[in-house]
Coordinates of C-alpha atoms in Angstrom, one line a residue:
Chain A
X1 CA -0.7 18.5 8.7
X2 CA -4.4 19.6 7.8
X3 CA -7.2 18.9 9.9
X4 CA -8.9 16.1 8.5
X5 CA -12.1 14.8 9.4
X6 CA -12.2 11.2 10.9
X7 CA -15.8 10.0 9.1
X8 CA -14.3 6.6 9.0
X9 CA -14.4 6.1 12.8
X10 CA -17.3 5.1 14.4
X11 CA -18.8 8.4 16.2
X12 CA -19.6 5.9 19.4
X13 CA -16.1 5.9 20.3
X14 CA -14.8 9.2 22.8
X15 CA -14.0 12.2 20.6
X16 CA -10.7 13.0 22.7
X17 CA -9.1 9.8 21.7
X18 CA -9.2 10.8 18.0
X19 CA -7.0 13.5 19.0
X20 CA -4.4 11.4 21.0
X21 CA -1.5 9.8 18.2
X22 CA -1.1 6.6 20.5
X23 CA -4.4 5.5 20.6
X24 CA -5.5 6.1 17.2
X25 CA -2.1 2.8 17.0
X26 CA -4.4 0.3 19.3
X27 CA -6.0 -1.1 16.5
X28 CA -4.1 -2.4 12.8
X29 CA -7.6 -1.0 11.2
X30 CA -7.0 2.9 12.4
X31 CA -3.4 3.1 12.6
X32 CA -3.6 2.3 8.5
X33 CA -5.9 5.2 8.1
X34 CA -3.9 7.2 10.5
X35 CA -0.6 6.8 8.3
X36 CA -2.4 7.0 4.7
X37 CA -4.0 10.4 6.2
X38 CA -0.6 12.1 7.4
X39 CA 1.0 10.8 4.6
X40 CA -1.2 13.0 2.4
X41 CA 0.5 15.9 2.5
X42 CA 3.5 14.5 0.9
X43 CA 2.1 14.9 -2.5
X44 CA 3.5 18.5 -3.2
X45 CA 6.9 17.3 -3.5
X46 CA 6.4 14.2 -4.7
X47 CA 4.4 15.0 -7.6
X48 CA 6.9 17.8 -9.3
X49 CA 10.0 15.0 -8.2
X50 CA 8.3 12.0 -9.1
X51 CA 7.5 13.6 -12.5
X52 CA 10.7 15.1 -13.8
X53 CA 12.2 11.9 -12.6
X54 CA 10.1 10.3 -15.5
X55 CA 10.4 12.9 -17.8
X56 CA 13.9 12.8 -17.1
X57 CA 14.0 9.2 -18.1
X58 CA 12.2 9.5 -21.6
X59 CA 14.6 12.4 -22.0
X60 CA 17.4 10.5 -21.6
X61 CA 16.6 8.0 -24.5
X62 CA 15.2 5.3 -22.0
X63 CA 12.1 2.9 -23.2
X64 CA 9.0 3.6 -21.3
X65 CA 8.4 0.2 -19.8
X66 CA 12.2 0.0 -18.8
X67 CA 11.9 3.1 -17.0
X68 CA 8.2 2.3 -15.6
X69 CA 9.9 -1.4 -14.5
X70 CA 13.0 0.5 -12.9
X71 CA 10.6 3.0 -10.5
X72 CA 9.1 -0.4 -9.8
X73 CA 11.9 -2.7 -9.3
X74 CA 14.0 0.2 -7.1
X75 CA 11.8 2.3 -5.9
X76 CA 14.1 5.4 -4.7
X77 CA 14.2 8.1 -6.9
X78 CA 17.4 10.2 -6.4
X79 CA 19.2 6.5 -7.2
X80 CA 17.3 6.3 -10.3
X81 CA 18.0 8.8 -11.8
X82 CA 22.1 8.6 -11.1
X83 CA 21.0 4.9 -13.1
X84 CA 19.5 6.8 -16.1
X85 CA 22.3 9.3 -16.0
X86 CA 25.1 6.5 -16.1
X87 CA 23.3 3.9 -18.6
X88 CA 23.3 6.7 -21.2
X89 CA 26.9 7.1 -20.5
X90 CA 27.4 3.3 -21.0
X91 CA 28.3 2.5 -18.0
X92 CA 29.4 -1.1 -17.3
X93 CA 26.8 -3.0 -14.8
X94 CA 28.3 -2.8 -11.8
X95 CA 29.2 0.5 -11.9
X96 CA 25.8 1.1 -12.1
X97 CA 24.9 -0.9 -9.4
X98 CA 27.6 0.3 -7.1
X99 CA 26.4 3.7 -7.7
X100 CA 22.8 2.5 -6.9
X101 CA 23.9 1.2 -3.7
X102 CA 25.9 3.8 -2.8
X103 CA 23.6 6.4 -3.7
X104 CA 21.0 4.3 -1.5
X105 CA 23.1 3.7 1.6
X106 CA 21.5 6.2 3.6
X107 CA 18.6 3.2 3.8
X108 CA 20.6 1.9 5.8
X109 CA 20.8 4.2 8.7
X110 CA 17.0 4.2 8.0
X111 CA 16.6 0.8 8.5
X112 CA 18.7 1.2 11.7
X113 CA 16.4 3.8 13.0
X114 CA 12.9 1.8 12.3
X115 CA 14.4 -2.1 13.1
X116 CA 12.7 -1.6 16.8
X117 CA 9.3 -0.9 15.9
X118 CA 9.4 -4.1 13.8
X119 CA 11.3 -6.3 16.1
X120 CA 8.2 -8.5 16.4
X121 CA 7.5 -9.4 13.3
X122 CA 8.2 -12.3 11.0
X123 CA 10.5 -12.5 8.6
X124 CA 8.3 -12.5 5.9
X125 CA 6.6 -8.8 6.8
X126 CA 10.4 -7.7 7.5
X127 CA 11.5 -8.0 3.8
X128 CA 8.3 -6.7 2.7
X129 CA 7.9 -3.9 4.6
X130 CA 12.1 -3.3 4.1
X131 CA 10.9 -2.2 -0.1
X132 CA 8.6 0.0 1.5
X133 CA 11.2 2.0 3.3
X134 CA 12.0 6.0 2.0
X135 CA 12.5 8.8 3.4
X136 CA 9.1 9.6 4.2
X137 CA 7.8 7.1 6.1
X138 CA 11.3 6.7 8.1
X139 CA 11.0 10.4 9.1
X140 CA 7.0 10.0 10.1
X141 CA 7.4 7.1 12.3
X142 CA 10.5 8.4 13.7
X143 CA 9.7 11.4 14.5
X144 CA 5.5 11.2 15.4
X145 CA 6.0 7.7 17.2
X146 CA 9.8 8.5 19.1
X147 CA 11.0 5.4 20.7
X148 CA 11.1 7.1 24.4
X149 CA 11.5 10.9 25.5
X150 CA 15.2 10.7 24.8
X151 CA 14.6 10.0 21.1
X152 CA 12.1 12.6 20.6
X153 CA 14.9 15.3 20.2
X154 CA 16.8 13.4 17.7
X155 CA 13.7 12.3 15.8
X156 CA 12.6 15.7 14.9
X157 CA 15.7 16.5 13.5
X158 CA 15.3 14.2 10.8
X159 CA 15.1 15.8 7.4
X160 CA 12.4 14.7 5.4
X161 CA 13.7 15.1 2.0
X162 CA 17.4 13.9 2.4
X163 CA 19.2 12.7 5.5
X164 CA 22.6 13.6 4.8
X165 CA 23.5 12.9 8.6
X166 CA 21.4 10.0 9.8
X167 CA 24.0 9.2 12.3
X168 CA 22.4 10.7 14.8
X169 CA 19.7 7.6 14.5
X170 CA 22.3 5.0 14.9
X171 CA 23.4 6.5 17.8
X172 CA 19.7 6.9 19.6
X173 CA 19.4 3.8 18.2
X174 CA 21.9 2.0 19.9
X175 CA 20.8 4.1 23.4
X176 CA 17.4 2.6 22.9
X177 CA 18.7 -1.0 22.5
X178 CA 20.5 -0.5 25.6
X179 CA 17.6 0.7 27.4
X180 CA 15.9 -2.5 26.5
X181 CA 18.3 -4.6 27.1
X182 CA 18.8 -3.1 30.3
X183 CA 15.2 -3.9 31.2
X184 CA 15.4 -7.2 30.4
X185 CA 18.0 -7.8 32.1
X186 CA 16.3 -7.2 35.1
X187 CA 13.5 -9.5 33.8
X188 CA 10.9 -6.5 33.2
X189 CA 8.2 -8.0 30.3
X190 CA 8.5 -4.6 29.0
X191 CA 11.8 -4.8 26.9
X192 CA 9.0 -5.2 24.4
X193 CA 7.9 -1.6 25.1
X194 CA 8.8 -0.4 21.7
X195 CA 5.3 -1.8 21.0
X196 CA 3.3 -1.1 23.3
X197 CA 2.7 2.6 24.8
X198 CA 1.2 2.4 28.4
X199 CA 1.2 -1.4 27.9
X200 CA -1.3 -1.4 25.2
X201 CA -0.1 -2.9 21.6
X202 CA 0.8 -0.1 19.3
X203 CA 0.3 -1.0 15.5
X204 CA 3.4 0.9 13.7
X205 CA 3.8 -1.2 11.3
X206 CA 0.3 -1.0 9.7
X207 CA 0.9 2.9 10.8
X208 CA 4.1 2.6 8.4
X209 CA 1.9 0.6 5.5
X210 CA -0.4 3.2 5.3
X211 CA 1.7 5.8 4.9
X212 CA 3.3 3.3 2.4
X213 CA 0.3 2.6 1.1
X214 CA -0.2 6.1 -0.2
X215 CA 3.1 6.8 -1.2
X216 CA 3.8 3.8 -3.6
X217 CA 1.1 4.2 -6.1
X218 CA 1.3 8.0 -5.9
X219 CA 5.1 7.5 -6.8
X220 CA 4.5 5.4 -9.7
X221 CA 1.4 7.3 -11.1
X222 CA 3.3 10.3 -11.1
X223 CA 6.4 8.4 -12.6
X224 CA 4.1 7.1 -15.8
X225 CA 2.6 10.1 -16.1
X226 CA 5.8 11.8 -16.5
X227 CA 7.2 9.1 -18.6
X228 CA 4.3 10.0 -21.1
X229 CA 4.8 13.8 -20.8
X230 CA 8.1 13.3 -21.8
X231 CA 7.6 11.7 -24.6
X232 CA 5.5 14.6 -26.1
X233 CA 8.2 17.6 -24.9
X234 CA 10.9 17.9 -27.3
X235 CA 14.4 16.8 -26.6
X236 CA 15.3 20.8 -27.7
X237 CA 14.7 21.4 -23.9
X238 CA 17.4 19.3 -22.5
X239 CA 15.5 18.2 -20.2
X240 CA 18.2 15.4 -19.2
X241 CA 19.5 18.6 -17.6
X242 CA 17.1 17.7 -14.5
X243 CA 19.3 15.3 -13.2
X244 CA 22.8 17.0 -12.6
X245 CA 20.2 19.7 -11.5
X246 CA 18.5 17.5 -8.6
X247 CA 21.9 16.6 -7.7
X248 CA 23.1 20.3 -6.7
X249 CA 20.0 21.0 -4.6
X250 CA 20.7 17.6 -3.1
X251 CA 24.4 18.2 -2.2
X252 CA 25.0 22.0 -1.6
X253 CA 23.0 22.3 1.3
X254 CA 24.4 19.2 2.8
X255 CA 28.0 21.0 2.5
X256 CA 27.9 21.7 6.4
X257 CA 31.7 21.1 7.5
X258 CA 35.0 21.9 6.2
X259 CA 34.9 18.3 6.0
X260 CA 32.1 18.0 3.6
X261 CA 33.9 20.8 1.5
X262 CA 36.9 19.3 1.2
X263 CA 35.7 15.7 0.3
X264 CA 33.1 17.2 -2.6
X265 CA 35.7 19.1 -3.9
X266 CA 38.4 16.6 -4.0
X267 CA 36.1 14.2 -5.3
X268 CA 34.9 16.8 -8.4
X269 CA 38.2 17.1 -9.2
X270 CA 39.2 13.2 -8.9
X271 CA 36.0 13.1 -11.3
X272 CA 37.6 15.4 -14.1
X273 CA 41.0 13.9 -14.0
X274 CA 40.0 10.2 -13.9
X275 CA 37.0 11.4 -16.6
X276 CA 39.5 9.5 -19.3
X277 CA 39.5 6.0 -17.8
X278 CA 37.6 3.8 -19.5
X279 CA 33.3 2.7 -18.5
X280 CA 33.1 5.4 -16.6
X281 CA 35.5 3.9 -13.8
X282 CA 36.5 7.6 -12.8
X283 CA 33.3 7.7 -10.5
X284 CA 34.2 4.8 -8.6
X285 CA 37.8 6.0 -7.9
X286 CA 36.5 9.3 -7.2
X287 CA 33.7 8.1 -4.8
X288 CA 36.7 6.0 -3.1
X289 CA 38.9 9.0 -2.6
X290 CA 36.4 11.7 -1.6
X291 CA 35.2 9.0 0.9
X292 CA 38.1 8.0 2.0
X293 CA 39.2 11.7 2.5
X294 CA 35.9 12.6 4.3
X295 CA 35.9 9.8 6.9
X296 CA 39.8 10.8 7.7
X297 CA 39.1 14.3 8.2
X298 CA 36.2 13.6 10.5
X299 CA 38.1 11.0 12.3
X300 CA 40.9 13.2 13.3
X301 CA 38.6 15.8 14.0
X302 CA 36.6 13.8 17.0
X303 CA 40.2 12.5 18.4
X304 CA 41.1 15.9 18.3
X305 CA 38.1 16.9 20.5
X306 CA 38.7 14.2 22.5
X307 CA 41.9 15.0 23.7
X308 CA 41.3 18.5 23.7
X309 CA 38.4 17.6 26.6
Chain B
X1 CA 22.6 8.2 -26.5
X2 CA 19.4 6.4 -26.0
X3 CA 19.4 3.1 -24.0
X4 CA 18.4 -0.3 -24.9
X5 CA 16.0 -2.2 -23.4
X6 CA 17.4 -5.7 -23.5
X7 CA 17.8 -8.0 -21.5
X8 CA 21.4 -7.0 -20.3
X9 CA 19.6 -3.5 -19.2
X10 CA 17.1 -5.1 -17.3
X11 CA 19.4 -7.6 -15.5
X12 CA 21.2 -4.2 -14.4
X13 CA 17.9 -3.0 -13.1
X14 CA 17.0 -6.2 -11.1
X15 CA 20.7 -6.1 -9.8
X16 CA 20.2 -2.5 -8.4
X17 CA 16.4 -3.2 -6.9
X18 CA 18.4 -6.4 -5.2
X19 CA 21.0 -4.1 -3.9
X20 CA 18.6 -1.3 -2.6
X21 CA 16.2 -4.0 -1.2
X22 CA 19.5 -5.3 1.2
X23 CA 20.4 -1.9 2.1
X24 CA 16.5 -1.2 3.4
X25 CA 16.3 -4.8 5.1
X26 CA 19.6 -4.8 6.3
X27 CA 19.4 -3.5 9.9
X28 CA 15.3 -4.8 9.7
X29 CA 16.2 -8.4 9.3
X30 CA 19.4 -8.8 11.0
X31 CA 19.3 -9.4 14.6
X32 CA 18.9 -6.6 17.3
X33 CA 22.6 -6.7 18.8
X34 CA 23.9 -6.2 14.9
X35 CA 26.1 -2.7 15.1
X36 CA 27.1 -0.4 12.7
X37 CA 31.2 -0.4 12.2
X38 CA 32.6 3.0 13.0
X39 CA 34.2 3.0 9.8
X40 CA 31.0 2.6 8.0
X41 CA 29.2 5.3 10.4
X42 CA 31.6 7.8 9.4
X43 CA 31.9 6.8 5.7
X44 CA 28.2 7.3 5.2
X45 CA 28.3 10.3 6.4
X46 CA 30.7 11.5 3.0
X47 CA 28.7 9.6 0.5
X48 CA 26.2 12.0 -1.1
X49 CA 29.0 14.9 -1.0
X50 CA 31.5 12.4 -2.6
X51 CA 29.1 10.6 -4.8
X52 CA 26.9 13.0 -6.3
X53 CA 29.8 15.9 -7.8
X54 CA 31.5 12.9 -9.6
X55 CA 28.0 12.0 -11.7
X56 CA 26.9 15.4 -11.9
X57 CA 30.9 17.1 -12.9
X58 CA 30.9 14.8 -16.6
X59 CA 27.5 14.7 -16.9
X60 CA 27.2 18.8 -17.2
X61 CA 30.7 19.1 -18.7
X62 CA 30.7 16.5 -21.4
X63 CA 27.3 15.9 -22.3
X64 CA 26.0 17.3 -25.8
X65 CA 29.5 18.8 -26.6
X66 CA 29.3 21.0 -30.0
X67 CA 31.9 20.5 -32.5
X68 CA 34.7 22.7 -32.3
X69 CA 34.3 22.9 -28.5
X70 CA 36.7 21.4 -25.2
X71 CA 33.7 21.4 -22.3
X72 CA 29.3 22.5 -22.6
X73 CA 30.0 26.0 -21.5
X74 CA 25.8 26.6 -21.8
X75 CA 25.2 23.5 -19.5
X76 CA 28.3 25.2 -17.1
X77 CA 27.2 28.4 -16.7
X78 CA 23.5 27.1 -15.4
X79 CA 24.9 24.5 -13.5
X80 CA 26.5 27.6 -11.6
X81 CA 23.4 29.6 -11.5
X82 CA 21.8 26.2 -10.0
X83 CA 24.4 26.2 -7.5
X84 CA 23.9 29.3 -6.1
X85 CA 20.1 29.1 -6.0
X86 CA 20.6 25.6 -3.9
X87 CA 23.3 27.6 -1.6
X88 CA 20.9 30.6 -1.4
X89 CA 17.4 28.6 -1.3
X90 CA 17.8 24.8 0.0
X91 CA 15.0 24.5 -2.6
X92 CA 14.8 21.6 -4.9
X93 CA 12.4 23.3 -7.1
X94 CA 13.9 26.7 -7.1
X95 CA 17.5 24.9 -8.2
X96 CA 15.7 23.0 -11.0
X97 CA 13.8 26.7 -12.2
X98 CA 16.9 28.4 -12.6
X99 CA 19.1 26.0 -13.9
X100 CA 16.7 24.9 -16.6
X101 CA 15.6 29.2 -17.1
X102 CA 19.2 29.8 -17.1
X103 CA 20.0 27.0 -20.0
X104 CA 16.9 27.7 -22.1
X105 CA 17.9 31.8 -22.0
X106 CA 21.6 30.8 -23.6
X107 CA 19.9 28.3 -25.9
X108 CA 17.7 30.3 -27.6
X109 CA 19.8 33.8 -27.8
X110 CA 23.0 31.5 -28.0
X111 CA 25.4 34.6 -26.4
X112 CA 28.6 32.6 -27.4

C-alpha cells in the first residue's frame, strides 16, 4: 500500500491515530476515505482485466450497450465473460445462467466470511451492500479488519484475485459465531464485538463502501472503454481468444491436489465427449461429474485421515 | 456468431445479475445460525477446476474451425503454450501474452 498523505483530516486531531487502522473506523466519514484510499492500488489489475473483458465482448459479436448493461447488471467479471463465451455458442438461458451461478458461487463463501461485520444492519443496506461484494473488498476487510486474533491467520491467506479454497472462511467463520455466541450466553453486551474494537463503534461497512466506491466505477469505465477499443481492433486478432485464455491462468494454479487433477481432467474429457449433445448441455453434465468426482475424492480423503489419527 | 441484443438476451442477463446478487446476499441476509451443508462446502471447493475446462475445452477446440479440418489446431497449440505459462508463472497477464503471441505467430506465418 503507498504512503498516502491524509490532507482530508483535520491536522487538530493526534498524528498517531492516523496511523492506527482501528481508529481511522470510529467515524463513517474516515473509514470511507480509509477504504477508497487502500482500494487504490487495485487499479493495475483491474484496468488490463476490466478492459479485455470489454474488448473481449465486442470481439465476440456482442452489442455495446448489451455488454455495457451486463458489467452493470452482474458485476463479476470472470462470470461474464464464461456469459459472452456461451451466448455466442447459443447456449439456451439457463445454461447460461447456471453457469453464471456456478461460476459465481465462490460469493458465497464471501458472503459467509463478511456476514459478521454487517450483522447490524438493516435489510435494506444488506442487499445493497451484497452487489457490492468481489473479491477485493472481501479480501481487504477480511484480512486488514480480522474478526479476533484467531482469524488473522486465515484472513491473510485469502487470495485476492481468486479464492479457489475459501473454505477456510467458513470454517473461522463458524469459530467466530461460536465465540459470540458463547459470550452471550453468558450475558456479556459484547457478542456485538464484531463492531466495535475496544468498545468503540467500528464503521466496516462504510470502510467496505469505499473500497466499493472506487472499485465500481473504475470497473465499468474500464469496461466501456474496452468495449470501444474493441470495436476499432480487427476481428483478425481473435481476440475472443482472451477468454479460454483467462480461464487457464484462473484454473492451473488452483490444480493443488490430486483431487483437483483428477476432477479437471475428468471433467475436460466429459466436456469433449458430451461436446455433441445438443445447447451446449455437455457443460452441465460435465460440471456435474467433475463435481461430483471432486467432492468424493475429498470426502474419502478426510475419513481416511480421520481414521488414520 | 455475433449475439442479439433482444429482449430474450437481456432477460438472460437480468436472470444471471438475479442469480449472482443471491449468491453475494445469501449468507449477508440470512440469519447468523444459517450453516453451510458439508456437501456444499466440499462441492465448492471443485467448481472452478470442474467448471472452467468444460467452457474453455469447446471453446479452443471448435471455435473458427477451417474447412477441411476435425479440431483449431492454431487455437490448441497456444492454449498449451498458455498453459504452461499459467503453471510456470501464476500470472494472469503473462498467460494472456503468450497465448495471444503464440496464436498471432501461427496466424500470420500459418506453419500448417
Amino acid at each position: 500500500m503507498p504512503i498516502v498523505p491524509n490532507t482530508d483530516i483535520p491536522t487538530t486531531r493526534p498524528v498517531a491515530s492516523l496511523q492506527d487502522p482501528n481508529h481511522v473506523l470510529r467515524t463513517p466519514r474516515s473509514a470511507f476515505i480509509r477504504g477508497f484510499k487502500d482500494s487504490t492500488p487495485a487499479v493495475f489489475g483491474l484496468i488490463p482485466f476490466g478492459m479485455i473483458t470489454g474488448a473481449a465482448a465486442t470481439a465476440a459479436g456482442m452489442d455495446p450497450w448489451l455488454a455495457m448493461g451486463m458489467s452493470i447488471i452482474v458485476y463479476a467479471g470472470a462470470s461474464q465473460l464464461a456469459a459472452i463465451s456461451l451466448l455466442t455458442q447459443h447456449a439456451p438461458a439457463f445454461v447460461v445462467v447456471a453457469t453464471v451461478l456456478v461460476v459465481n458461487l465462490r460469493f458465497m463463501m464471501y458472503s459467509a466470511a463478511v456476514a459478521p461485520y454487517f450483522r447490524h444492519l438493516s435489510t435494506r443496506k444488506k442487499w445493497l451492500l451484497s452487489y457490492f461484494l468481489v473479491d477485493h473488498n472481501f479480501a481487504m476487510l477480511t484480512s486488514r479488519y480480522p474478526l479476533d486474533h484467531q482469524s488473522i491467520g486465515a484472513a491473510s491467506n485469502a487470495d485476492p484475485d481468486i479464492a479457489i479454497d475459501p473454505a477456510a472462511q467458513i470454517r473461522q467463520h463458524h469459530g467466530d459465531k461460536q465465540h459470540h455466541g458463547d459470550k452471550q450466553h453468558h450475558g456479556d453486551k459484547q457478542h456485538r464485538g464484531v463492531k466495535q474494537h475496544h468498545g468503540v463503534k467500528q464503521h466496516h461497512d462504510a470502510y467496505f463502501m469505499g473500497i466499493s466506491c472506487f472499485l465500481w466505477p473504475m470497473w465499468q469505465l474500464t469496461i466501456a472503454f474496452g468495449i470501444f477499443a474493441g470495436t476499432l481492433i480487427p476481428a483478425q486478432w481473435s481476440l475472443d481468444f482472451a477468454i479460454p485464455l483467462i480461464f487457464l491462468a484462473l484454473v492451473l494454479p488452483a490444480l493443488q491436489s490430486r483431487a483437483h487433477w483428477l476432477t479437471a481432467i475428468v471433467a475436460s474429457i466429459a466436456a469433449i465427449f458430451t461436446q455433441a449433445m445438443p445447447m451446449r448441455l455437455g457443460l452441465i453434465v460435465a460440471a456435474i461429474v467433475g463435481v461430483s468426482l471432486g467432492a468424493w475424492l475429498d470426502d474419502r480423503a478426510t475419513k481416511k485421515t480421520a481414521v488414520s489419527i | 456468431m455475433a449475439i442479439n441484443s433482444d429482449f430474450y438476451t437481456w432477460s438472460i442477463v437480468c436472470a444471471a445479475g438475479a442469480v449472482t446478487l443471491l449468491a453475494r446476499a445469501s449468507f449477508i441476509v440470512l440469519p447468523p445460525e444459517t450453516r453451510v451443508p458439508a456437501w456444499l462446502q466440499r462441492s465448492l471447493k471443485f467448481v472452478a477446476v470442474a467448471v472452467l475446462p468444460a467452457i474453455v475445452l469447446p471453446d479452443v477446440l471448435f471455435r473458427d474451425v477451417q474447412l477441411g479440418h476435425s479440431f483449431n489446431s492454431y487455437r490448441v497449440i497456444a492454449a498449451l503454450v498458455a498453459m504452461l505459462v499459467a503453471w510456470k508463472t501464476r500470472s494472469i497477464f503473462a498467460t494472456l501474452g503468450a497465448g495471444m503471441t503464440a496464436l498471432w505467430l501461427m496466424q500470420y506465418f500459418r506453419p500448417f
